[in-house]
């Protein structure tokens, strides 16, 4: 007989699964914990599972074993206990964690019910390469919460925790550290009152959006925006590079923040700017490039983007300066957060402080890896959930952020996301919350995963819409696959569904979302080939001009569909990564925004700017509810193949235009479209997109050019 699995499921309850009961002899079992034999009150057997009820509590600070005869034994896991109400009732705390600094006293709190001792280590240096013996201060435990006070002014000191847990002694940075030394190895004790740039207390988010569908998101990286020699910025690749206004290219065209403002988007989404691992980019020498999806300190900005990563305040002040500059220029700032995994399954501070608690385990006790990054975090465990919630709220309040994009959000549970959504609602400003709601292989019940198919359970939580992405350019799993804009046929109904924001609309497929504000509409982002490189793979035999028209059509569809449009920076001037599909650690030359290219293709940018401006001036493109979509959006039937045409009727969402007609032609030839009766004004065709009327049409037949989007309107006709 073998023991397949042994789990502590309550402080006095253990279950054990065995493979063969025929040789089972019950009294031979011994449960050992804390070096003593536990008294078993009673047991029950069901199928091949034995449940033991103990006479006393299991001590989770030591391992617990079941022995059978001499050579069969199993270590019991605590994972089920950690997730239980019983555990939460005993150990869950809402007490402030981390360091609370004042000039007369600093208070330290760290949570770990498993530890047998915790010491505070105080250093003069943030750099571990400088030889130094730390001061050691013993911390005291109260129900898993370890605490100490130091009645001194500790400003400019650094600290770590020395945690003894399951017979190992580990030195760990405080997970709640809000400032750190070089490479984030030690926490820093600073006065946050000294981290605000001039005017930061008066900094307010632009009031450019009321509803989430008013947003136009533009994904950028701090480094990529200014690292190119032609960026005109002096602080290339730094937070400060994005505070420099009026930077220009050699041809005197705007770059950096002035360029972003100029194209008319509402929100930048910044790729990881929290402190990420030195293994990805060493803050001492930043020759290496990495996107930074390798979290080290969740509550601290990344040092390699600061002008001096050795000075803890520097990265904080400069991040705030960048956010302040965006706000001053009318732009909101969304942060890309990566709570779905810990950088290293073992060598992270969470595991060093409380092993097994923060990482999700499956039914067999194995670490889940739905993230593909060696581990998944366990948001269903309440102190992990609290950590994520605390971190998001901290960034929103301390750094005045306007939104959060959750990397691999499908790893998290819907309760956690709903709690964050509700708490962000209390800020009195519009803070976006959205993420990648993929269906990932992680040990959560299917109805609990924050994935697209559960969207109805998470109001006002946005999801990257891979339906529109794949319909437009082809499947991401097959780089040779084409989509609607690249010549694949019979996708009209799919495109219509996407135009409707993938809400339930008649018989259209892809009824996913409860409201348009759940659909983040995109065709490309930092992942996979950029759209231009994908078009070179799928349509490389065509002329550049034809591919440009395909790219313009793709972005035009994103910007005229119901939902929240998302643009990958540079797509508006056919950004290329030279065919590198996954550029997470490629050099700057692959990842940077190439401002020379922008100069060469500024006519494409101007066109996209025109469509952006149309969207921002016309609330009909930004309907907020499914009812509004059903009431105002009407598709025109009997079109040529590969043509989708629709009306947004009757001054939708308070629009000044009575009726708007949008036509997409994905054919590489022109087609005639019969217009609804009345007089129509043209706002956008293949070559120009404008807020102003370009030309009047009085005929009811309209020739739409190959591979183009056309937008027409009338101000008073009843249809
Ligand atoms: Ca770092």
XYZ file of N, CA, C and O and ligand atoms in Angstrom, residues 183-184 274-278 281-283 296 301-304 315, ligand 1:
65
model
N 19.136 47.422 -7.082
C 18.607 46.119 -7.492
C 17.549 45.548 -6.542
O 17.226 44.355 -6.614
N 17.032 46.391 -5.664
C 15.882 45.974 -4.856
C 16.164 44.867 -3.871
O 15.264 44.105 -3.517
N 7.374 48.770 -12.351
C 7.693 48.380 -10.976
C 9.074 47.734 -11.000
O 9.574 47.376 -12.066
N 9.667 47.581 -9.825
C 11.020 47.041 -9.740
C 11.046 45.587 -10.204
O 10.387 44.737 -9.615
N 11.788 45.327 -11.243
C 11.917 43.942 -11.684
C 13.336 43.415 -11.454
O 14.234 44.154 -11.083
N 13.472 42.126 -11.667
C 14.659 41.411 -11.183
C 15.950 41.860 -11.852
O 15.981 42.168 -13.050
N 17.015 41.845 -11.076
C 18.340 42.183 -11.598
C 18.782 41.174 -12.652
O 19.576 41.481 -13.540
N 17.371 42.954 -15.832
C 18.214 44.117 -16.107
C 18.918 44.480 -14.806
O 18.261 44.759 -13.802
N 20.243 44.443 -14.836
C 21.022 44.817 -13.659
C 21.060 46.340 -13.599
O 21.523 46.998 -14.529
N 20.578 46.882 -12.482
C 20.516 48.344 -12.369
C 21.907 48.979 -12.345
O 22.049 50.181 -12.557
N 10.185 41.964 -8.861
C 11.052 41.803 -7.694
C 10.374 42.492 -6.499
O 10.038 41.852 -5.526
N 9.160 51.564 -7.886
C 9.485 51.697 -9.314
C 10.824 51.040 -9.657
O 11.687 50.886 -8.792
N 10.981 50.702 -10.923
C 12.214 50.054 -11.395
C 13.373 51.055 -11.399
O 13.225 52.188 -11.850
N 14.523 50.573 -10.951
C 15.683 51.443 -10.837
C 16.361 51.790 -12.151
O 16.943 52.862 -12.288
N 16.290 50.888 -13.146
C 17.062 51.158 -14.370
C 16.473 52.329 -15.159
O 17.131 52.864 -16.033
N 14.228 57.082 -7.850
C 13.297 56.418 -8.761
C 11.846 56.791 -8.446
O 11.000 56.843 -9.337
Ca 15.224 46.198 -10.621
